[in-house]
Short mmCIF file of C-alpha atoms in Angstrom, two decimals:
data_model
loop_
_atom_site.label_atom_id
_atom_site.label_comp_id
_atom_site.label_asym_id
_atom_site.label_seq_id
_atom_site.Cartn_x
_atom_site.Cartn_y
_atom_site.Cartn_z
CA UNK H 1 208.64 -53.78 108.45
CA UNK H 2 211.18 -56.27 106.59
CA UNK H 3 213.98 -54.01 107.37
CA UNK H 4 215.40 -55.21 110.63
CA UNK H 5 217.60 -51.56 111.08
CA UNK H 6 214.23 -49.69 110.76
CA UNK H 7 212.49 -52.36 112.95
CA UNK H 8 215.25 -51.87 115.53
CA UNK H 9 215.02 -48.24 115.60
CA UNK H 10 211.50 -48.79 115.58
CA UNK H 11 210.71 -50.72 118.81
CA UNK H 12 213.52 -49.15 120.39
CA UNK H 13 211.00 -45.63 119.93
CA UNK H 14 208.15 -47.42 121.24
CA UNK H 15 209.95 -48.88 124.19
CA UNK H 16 211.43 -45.31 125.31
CA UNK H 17 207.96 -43.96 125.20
CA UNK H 18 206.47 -46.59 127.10
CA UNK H 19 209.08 -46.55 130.01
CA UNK H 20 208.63 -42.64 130.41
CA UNK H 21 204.77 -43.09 130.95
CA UNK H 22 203.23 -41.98 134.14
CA UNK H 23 199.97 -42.32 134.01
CA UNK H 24 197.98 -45.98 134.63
CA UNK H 25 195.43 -45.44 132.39
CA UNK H 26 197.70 -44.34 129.43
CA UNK H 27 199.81 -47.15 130.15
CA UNK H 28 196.65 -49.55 129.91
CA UNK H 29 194.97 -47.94 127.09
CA UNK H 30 198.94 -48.59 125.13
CA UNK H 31 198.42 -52.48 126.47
CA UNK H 32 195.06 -52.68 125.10
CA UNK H 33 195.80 -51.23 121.82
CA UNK H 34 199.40 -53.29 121.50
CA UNK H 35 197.07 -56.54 122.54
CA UNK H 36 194.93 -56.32 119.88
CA UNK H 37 197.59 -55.37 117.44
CA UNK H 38 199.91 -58.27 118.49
CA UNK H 39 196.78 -60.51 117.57
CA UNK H 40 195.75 -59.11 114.41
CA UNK H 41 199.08 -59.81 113.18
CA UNK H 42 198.55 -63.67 114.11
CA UNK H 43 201.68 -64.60 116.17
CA UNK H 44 202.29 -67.97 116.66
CA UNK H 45 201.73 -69.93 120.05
CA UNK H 46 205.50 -69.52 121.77
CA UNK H 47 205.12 -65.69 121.63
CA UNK H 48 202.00 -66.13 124.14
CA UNK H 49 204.00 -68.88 126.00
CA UNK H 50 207.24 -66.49 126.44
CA UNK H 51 205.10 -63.71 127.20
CA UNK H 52 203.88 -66.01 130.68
CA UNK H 53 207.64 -66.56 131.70
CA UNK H 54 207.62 -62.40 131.49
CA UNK H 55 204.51 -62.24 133.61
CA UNK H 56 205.89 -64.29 135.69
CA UNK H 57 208.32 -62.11 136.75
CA UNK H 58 205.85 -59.22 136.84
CA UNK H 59 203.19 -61.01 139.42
CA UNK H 60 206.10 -60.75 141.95
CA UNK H 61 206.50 -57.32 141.86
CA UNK H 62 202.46 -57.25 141.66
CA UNK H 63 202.63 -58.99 145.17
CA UNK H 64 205.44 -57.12 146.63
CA UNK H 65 204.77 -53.33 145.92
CA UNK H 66 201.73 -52.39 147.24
CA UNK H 67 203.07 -53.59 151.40
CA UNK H 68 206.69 -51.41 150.09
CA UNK H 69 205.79 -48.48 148.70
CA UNK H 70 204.78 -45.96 151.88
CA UNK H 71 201.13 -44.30 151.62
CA UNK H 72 198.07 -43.89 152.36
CA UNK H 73 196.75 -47.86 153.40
CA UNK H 74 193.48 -49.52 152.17
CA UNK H 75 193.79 -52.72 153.49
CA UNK H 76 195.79 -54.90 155.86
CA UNK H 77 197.53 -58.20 155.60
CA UNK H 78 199.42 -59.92 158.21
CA UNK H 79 200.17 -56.94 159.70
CA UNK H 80 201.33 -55.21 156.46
CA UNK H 81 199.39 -52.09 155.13
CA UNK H 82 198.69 -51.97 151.71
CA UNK H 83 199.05 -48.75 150.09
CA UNK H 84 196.73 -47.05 147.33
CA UNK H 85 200.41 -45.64 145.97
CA UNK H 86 201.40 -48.81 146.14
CA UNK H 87 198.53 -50.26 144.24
CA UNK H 88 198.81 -47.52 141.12
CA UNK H 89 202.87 -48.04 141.17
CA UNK H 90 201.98 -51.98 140.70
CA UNK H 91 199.36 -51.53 137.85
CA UNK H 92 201.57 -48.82 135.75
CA UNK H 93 204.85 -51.06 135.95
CA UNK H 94 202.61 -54.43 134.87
CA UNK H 95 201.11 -52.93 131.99
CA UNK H 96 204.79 -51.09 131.09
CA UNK H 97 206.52 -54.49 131.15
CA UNK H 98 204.08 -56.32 129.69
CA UNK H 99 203.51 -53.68 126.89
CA UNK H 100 207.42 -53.68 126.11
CA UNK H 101 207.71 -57.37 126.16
CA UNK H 102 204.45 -57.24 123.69
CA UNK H 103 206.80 -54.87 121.62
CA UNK H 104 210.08 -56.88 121.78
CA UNK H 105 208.46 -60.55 121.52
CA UNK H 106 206.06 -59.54 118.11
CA UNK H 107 209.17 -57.54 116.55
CA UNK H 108 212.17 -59.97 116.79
CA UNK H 109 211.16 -63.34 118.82
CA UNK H 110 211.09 -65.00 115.01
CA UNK H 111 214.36 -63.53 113.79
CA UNK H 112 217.22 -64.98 113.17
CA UNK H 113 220.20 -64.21 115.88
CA UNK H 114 222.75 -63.52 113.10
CA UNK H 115 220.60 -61.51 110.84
CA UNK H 116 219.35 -59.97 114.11
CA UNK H 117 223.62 -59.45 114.51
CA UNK H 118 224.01 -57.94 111.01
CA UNK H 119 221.75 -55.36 111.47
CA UNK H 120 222.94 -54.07 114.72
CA UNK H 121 226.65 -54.20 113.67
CA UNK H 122 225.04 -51.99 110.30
CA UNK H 123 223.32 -49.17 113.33
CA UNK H 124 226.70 -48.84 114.68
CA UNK H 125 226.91 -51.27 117.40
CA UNK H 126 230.23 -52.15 118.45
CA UNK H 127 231.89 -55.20 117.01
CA UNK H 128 232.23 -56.90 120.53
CA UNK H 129 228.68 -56.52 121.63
CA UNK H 130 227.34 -57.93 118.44
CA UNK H 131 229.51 -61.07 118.93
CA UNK H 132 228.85 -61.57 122.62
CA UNK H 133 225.00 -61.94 121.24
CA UNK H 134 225.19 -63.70 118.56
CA UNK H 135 227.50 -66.20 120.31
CA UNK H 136 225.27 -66.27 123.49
CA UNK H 137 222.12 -67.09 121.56
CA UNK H 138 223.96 -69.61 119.59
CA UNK H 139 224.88 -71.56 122.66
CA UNK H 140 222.53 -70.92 125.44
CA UNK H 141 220.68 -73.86 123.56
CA UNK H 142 223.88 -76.36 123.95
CA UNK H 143 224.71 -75.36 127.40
CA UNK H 144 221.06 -75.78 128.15
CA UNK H 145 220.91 -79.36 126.55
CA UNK H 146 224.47 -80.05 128.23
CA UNK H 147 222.65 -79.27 131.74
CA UNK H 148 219.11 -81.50 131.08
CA UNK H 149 222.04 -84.64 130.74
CA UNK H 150 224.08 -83.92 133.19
CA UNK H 151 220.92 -83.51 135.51
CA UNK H 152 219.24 -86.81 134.20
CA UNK H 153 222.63 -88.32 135.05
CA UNK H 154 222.11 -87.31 138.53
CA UNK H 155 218.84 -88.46 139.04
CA UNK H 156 219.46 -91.71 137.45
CA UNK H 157 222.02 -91.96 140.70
CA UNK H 158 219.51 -91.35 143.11
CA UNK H 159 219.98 -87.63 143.47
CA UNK H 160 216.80 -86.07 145.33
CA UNK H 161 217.36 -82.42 145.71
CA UNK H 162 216.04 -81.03 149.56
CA UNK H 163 217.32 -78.72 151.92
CA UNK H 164 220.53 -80.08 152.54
CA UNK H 165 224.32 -79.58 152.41
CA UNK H 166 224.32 -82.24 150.27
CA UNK H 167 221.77 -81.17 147.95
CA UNK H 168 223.59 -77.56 147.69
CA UNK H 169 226.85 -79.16 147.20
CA UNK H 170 225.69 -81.18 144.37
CA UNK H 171 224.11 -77.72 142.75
CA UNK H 172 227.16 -75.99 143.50
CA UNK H 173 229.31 -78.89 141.54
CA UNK H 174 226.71 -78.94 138.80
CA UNK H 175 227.10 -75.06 138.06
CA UNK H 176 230.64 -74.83 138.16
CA UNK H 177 230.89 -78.26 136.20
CA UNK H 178 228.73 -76.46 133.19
CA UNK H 179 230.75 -73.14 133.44
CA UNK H 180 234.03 -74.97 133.15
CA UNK H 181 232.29 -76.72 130.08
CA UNK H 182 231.26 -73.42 128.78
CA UNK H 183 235.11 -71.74 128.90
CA UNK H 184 236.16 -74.69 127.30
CA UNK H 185 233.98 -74.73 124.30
CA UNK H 186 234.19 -70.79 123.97
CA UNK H 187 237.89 -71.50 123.94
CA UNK H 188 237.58 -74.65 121.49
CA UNK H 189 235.29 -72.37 119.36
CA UNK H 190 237.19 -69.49 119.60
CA UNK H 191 240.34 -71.55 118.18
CA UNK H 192 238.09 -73.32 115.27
CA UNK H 193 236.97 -69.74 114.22
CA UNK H 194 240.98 -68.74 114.00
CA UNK H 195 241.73 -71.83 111.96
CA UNK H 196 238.95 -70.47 109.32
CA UNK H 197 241.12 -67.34 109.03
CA UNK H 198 238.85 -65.20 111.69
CA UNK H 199 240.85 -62.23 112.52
CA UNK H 200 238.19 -60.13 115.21
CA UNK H 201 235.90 -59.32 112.34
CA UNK H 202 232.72 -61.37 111.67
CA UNK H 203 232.33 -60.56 107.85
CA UNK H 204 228.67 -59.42 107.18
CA UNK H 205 227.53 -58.67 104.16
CA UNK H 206 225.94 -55.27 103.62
CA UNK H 207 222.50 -54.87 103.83
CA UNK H 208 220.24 -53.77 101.34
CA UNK H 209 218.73 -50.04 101.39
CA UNK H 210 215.54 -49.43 103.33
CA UNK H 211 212.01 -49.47 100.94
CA UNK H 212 210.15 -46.20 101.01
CA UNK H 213 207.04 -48.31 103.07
CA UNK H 214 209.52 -49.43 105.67
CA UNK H 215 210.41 -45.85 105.79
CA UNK H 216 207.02 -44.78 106.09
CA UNK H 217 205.99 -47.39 108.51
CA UNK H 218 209.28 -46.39 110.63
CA UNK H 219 207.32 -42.41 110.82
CA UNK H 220 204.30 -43.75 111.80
CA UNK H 221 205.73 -45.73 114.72
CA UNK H 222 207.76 -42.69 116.19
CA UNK H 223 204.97 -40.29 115.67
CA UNK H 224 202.60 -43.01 117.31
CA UNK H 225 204.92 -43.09 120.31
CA UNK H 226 205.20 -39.37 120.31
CA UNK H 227 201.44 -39.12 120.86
CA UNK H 228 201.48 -41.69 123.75
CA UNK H 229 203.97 -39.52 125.77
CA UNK H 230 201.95 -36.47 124.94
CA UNK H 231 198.54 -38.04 126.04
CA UNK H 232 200.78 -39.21 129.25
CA UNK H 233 202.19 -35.72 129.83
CA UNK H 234 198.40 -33.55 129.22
CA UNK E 1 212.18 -117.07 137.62
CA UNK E 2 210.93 -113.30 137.66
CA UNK E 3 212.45 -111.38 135.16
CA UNK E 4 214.14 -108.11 136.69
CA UNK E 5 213.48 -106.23 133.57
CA UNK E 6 209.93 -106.40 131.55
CA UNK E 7 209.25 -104.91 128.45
CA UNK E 8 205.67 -105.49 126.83
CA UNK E 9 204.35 -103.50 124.11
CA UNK E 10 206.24 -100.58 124.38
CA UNK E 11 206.35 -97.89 122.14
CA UNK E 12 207.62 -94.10 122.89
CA UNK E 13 207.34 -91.59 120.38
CA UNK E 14 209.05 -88.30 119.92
CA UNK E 15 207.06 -84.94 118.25
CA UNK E 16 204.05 -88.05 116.99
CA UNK E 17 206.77 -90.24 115.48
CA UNK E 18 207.51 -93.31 117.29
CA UNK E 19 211.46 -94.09 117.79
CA UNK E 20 210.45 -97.35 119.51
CA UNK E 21 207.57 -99.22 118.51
CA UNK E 22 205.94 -102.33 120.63
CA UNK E 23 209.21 -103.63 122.12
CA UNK E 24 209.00 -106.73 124.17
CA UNK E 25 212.12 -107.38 126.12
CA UNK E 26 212.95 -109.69 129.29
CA UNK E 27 215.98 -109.65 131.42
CA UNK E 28 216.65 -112.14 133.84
CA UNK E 29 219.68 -112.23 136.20
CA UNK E 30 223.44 -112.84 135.44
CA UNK E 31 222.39 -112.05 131.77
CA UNK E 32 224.08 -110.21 129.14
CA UNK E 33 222.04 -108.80 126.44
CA UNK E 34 223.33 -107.09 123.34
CA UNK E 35 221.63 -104.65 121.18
CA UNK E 36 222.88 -104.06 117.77
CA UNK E 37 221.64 -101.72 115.28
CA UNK E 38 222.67 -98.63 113.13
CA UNK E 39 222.71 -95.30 114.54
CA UNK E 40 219.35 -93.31 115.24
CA UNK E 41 217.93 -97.02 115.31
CA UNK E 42 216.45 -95.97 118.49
CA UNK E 43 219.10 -97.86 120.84
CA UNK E 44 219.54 -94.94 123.29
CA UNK E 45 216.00 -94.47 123.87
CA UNK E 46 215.22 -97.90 125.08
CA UNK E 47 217.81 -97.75 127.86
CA UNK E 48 216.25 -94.23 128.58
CA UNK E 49 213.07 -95.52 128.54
CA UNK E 50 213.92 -98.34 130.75
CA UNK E 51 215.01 -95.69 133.52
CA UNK E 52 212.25 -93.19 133.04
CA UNK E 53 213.74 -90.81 131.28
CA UNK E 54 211.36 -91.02 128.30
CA UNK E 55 207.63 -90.76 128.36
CA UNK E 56 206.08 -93.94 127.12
CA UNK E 57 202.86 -93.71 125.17
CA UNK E 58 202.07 -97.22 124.96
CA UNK E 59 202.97 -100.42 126.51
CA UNK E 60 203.82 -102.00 129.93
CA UNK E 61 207.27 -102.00 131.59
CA UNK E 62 207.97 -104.03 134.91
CA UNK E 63 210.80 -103.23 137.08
CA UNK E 64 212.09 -105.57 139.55
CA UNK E 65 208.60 -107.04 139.63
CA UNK E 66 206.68 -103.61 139.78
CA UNK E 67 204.51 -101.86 137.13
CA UNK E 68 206.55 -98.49 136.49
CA UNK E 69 205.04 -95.51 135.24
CA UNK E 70 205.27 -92.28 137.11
CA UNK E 71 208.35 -90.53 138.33
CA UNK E 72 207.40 -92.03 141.73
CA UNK E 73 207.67 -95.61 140.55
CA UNK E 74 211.22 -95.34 138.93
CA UNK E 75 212.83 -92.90 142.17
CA UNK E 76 213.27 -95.78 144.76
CA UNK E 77 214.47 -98.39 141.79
CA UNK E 78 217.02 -96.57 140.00
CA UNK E 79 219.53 -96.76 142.46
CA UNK E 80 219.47 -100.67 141.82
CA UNK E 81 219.66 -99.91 138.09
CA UNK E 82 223.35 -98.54 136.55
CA UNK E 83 223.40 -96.30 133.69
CA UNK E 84 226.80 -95.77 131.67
CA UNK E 85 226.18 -92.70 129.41
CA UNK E 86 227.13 -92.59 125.77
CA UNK E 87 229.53 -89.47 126.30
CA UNK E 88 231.35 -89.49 130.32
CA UNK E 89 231.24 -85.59 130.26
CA UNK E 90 227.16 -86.33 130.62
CA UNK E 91 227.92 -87.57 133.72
CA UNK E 92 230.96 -86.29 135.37
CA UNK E 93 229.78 -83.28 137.41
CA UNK E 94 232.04 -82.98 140.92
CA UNK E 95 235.05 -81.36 140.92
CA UNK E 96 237.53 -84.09 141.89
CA UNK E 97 237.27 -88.24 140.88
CA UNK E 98 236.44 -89.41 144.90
CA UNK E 99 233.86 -86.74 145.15
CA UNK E 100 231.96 -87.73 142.36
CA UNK E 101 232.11 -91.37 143.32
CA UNK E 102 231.00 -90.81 146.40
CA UNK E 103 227.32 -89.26 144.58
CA UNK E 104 225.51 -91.90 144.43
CA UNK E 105 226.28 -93.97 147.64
CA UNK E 106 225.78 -90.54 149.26
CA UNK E 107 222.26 -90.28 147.78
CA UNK E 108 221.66 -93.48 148.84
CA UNK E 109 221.82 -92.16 152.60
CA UNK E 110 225.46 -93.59 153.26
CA UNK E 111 226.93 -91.52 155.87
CA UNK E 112 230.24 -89.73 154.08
CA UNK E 113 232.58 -91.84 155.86
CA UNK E 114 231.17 -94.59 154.47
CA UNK E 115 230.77 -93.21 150.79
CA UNK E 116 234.12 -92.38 150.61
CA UNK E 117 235.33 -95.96 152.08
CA UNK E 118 233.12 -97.41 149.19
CA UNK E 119 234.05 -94.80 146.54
CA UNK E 120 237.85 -95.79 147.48
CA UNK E 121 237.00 -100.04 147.28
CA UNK E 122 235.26 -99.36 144.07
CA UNK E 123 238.11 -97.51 142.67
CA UNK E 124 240.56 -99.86 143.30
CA UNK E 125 238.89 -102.89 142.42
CA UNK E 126 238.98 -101.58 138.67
CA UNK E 127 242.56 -100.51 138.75
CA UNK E 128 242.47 -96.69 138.83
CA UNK E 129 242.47 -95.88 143.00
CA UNK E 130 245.72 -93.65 141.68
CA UNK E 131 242.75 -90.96 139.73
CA UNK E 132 241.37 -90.60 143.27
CA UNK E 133 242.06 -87.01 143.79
CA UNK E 134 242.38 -85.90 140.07
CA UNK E 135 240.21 -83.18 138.88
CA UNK E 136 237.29 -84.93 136.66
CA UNK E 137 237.64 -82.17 133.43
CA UNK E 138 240.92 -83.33 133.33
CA UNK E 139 240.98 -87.14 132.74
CA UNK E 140 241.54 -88.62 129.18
CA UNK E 141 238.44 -90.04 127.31
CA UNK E 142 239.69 -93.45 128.95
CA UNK E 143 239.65 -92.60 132.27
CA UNK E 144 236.37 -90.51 132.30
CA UNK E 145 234.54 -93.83 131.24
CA UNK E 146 236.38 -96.26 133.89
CA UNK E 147 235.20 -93.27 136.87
CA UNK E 148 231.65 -93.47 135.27
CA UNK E 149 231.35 -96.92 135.83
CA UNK E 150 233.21 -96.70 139.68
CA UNK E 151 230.22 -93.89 140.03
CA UNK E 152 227.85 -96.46 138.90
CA UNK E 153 229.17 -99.98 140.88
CA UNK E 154 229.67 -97.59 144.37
CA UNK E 155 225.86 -97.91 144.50
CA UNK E 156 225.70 -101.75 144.03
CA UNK E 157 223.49 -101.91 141.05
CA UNK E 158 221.42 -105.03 140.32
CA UNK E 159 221.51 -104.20 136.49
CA UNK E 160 224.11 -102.19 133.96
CA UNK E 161 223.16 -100.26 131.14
CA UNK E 162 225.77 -99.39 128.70
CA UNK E 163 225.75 -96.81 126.04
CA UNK E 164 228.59 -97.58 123.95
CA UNK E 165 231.31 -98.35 127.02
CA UNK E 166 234.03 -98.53 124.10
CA UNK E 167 233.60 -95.80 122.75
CA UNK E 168 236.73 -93.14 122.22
CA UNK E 169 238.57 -95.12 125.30
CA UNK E 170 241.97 -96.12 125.12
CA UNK E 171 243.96 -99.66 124.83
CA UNK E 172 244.96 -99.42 128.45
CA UNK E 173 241.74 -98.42 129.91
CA UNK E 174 239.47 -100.39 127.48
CA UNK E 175 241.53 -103.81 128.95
CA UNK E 176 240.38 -102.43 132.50
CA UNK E 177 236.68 -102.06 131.58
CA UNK E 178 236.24 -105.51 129.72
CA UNK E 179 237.66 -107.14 133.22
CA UNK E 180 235.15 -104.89 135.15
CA UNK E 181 232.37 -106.18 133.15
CA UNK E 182 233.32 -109.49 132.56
CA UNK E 183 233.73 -109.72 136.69
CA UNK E 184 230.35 -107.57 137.62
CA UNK E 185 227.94 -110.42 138.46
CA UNK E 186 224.83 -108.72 137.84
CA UNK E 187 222.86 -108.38 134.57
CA UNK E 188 223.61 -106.08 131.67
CA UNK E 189 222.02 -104.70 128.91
CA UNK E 190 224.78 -103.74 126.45
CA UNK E 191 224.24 -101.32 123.10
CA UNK E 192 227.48 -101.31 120.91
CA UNK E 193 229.08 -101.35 117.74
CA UNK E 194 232.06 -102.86 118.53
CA UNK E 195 231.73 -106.41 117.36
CA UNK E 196 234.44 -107.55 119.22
CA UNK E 197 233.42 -106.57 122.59
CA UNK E 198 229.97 -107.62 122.13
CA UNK E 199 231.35 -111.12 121.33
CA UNK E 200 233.94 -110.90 124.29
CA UNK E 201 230.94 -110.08 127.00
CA UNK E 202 227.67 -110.73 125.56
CA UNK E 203 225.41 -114.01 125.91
CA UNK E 204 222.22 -112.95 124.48
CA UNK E 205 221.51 -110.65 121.44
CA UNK E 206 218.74 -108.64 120.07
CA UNK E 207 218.63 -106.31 117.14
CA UNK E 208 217.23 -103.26 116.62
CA UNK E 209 216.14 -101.57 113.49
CA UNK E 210 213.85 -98.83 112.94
CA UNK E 211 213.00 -98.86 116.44
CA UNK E 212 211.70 -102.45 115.97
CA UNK E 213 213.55 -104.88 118.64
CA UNK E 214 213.92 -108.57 117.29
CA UNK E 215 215.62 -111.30 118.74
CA UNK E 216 219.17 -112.82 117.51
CA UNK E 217 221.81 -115.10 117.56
CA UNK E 218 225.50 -114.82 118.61
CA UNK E 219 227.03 -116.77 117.11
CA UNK E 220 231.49 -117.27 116.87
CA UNK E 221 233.54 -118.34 113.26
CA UNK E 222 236.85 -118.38 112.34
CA UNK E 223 238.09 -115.66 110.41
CA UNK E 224 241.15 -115.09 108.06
CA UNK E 225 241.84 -112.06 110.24
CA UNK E 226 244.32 -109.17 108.64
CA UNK E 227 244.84 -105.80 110.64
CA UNK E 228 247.54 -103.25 110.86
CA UNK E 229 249.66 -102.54 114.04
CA UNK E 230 251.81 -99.51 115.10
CA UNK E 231 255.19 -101.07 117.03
CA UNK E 232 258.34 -98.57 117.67
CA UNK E 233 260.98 -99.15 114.86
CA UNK E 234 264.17 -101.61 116.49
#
């Protein structure tokens, strides 16, 4: 789908049907099928490498719910019974969140933030929240650049971090160091953008109508996350 | 005499394109080396590579006398090793002037009675003990470079790196720094392009072009010398 609207509306289908799912093996069978979708379509190298950071995320709660959710146990470790409940709650969230971020990472992790922008402010999405994002992804990149210095600059004064007052002074100094920095330059930024006549309105240009095969693609989508939730609910 | 800097062969690249290639450098004490070359010539990266900061793919680099190439090697050396970053805000993390003199020595395992005592003899031995308790964000361009350096001497280095020390500092300050450096007995590897200064400090000179290093010659000439000056009208 070129149409990033239709794309939006799109993944934002999918995503709703995946989160109601109940069932483990529906959830699977939907992270099978997305897998080897997301690969036909040939994705390039950094969606598999954000995809780890995700699953990073989801191995902890892999770990941690089968000792906390109550049930009947299977197994013991260190004292700590793991649940079968527990086991089925950890295997339908990982293949949820991984399916989702498998939805989210193929559909938009090429786009550009501002055309990403223009085509939420043309669904309807307040003004303000389209800035915020556009702004945030514009300078996440500078703030993180402005960190990997300042960090270098401590290391190249002998700074080893450890489990120390020191060490979590120096943290806390770094973090509210780059926050100040951050104000500032919104500020700075904020005052450029007035000087260039911006008056609360980023001016995008209208987007072209939808094609019929984005339109058709769009149907497809819904009624393919339709089916999931009835296959979940039978 | 053993050099306390040894460069042989050394060549770092960035993405497979080399910004430094086979640069042989010595520095021995008390001297002061200038690099000259145009911008993206790949000044910066030698000092970083000097300090560890860039991964070298070929070549040999001595430090104090020992073979560096892991993160291991560099840790227990850089505190003998001062690096002055291009832009101050790169550097300046703690909240108030003292504290963030007082980083390094601390690191350094000075007890913080002791840090401060040194932060406060370093402070006033280049002129600005008055910026003691001054919030860091807050000091002109000046000022920001002339705490940089006090962060830098608190720790006793054997050898200063500067990154363009002149640059955006004022009259006032710029007067303070020169006497700084012209009184730090150590040695000092200085990138610049102001002439003047490099004549002023400098006894040695290489250039750099294309990420080639070459030796050169300093050398001094009269000049018919015409420049305008700003005085108050009588």
């Amino acid at each position: 789908m070129s149409d990033l609207r239709l794309r939006l509306i799109g993944a934002l289908a999918v995503l709703i049907a995946l989160s109601q799912l109940h069932r483990v093996e529906v959830a699977l069978a939907a992270l099978v099928l997305l897998l080897v979708g997301v690969t036909a379509l040939r994705p390039g190298r950094d969606l598999w490498h954000r995809l780890l950071h995700v699953e990073g995320f989801v191995l902890i709660l892999v770990l941690l719910l089968p000792l906390t959710v109550p049930g009947r146990p299977v197994a013991h470790v260190a004292g700590l019974a793991i649940t079968a409940e527990g086991l089925v709650r950890a295997g339908l969230i990982a293949c949820k969140v991984t399916s989702a971020a498998l939805v989210l990472l193929a559909a938009f992790g090429r786009v550009e933030p501002i055309r990403l922008g223009a085509a939420l402010h043309a669904l309807g999405v307040p003004e303000a929240l389209v800035r915020i994002f556009v702004l945030a992804l514009r300078y996440l990149g500078l703030i993180r650049d402005e960190a990997g210095r300042l960090v270098d600059a401590m290391r190249l004064r002998g700074f080893r971090p450890g489990l120390n007052r020191h060490s979590w002074t120096s943290y806390g100094n770094l973090i509210g160091m780059l926050l100040l920095r951050a104000l500032a330059r919104a500020g700075r930024i904020e005052e450029a953008m007035r000087l260039r006549g911006f008056s609360g309105r980023f001016p995008h240009a209208a987007l072209a109508p939808a094609v019929l095969s984005d339109k058709m693609a769009l149907a497809a989508l819904i009624a393919a996350a339709l089916i999931l939730t009835l296959v979940d609910r039978l | 005499m053993i050099p306390l800097l040894s460069l042989t062969g050394l060549t770092v690249a960035r993405a497979g394109v080399p910004v430094l290639r086979e640069a042989a450098l010595q520095l021995f004490p008390r001297d002061r080396l200038a690099i000259v070359g145009p911008n993206g010539a790949g000044k910066t990266t030698l000092l970083r590579t000097i300090v560890g900061l860039e991964p070298v793919a070929a070549g040999r680099l001595v430090l104090f006398g020992q073979p560096c190439t892991t993160e291991r090697d560099f840790r227990p050396l850089r505190p003998r090793i001062g690096f002055l970053f291009q832009d101050s805000d790169d550097q300046l993390f703690c909240p108030t002037v003292l504290e963030d003199v007082c980083f390094g020595p601390l690191n350094c395992g000075l007890s913080p009675a002791e840090a401060e005592a040194r932060a406060r003899e370093t402070l006033d031995a280049l002129g600005i003990g008055h910026l003691e308790g001054r919030v860091t964000h807050r000091l002109s361009g000046g000022e920001k470079r002339l705490v940089c350096l006090a962060g830098l001497l608190a720790m006793r280095p054997e050898v200063l790196l500067l990154d363009e020390p002149t640059n955006g500092v004022d009259a006032a300050n710029g007067a303070r720094l020169r006497t700084a450096l012209a009184a730090f007995e150590g040695a000092m590897i200085l990138v610049s392009h102001d002439e003047g200064f490099v004549a002023e400090i400098a006894t040695r000179a290489m250039l750099i072009a294309g990420g080639r290093l070459s030796e050169a010659e300093i050398h001094v000439h009269p000049h018919m010398h015409v420049h305008p000056h700003l005085h108050p009208k009588a």
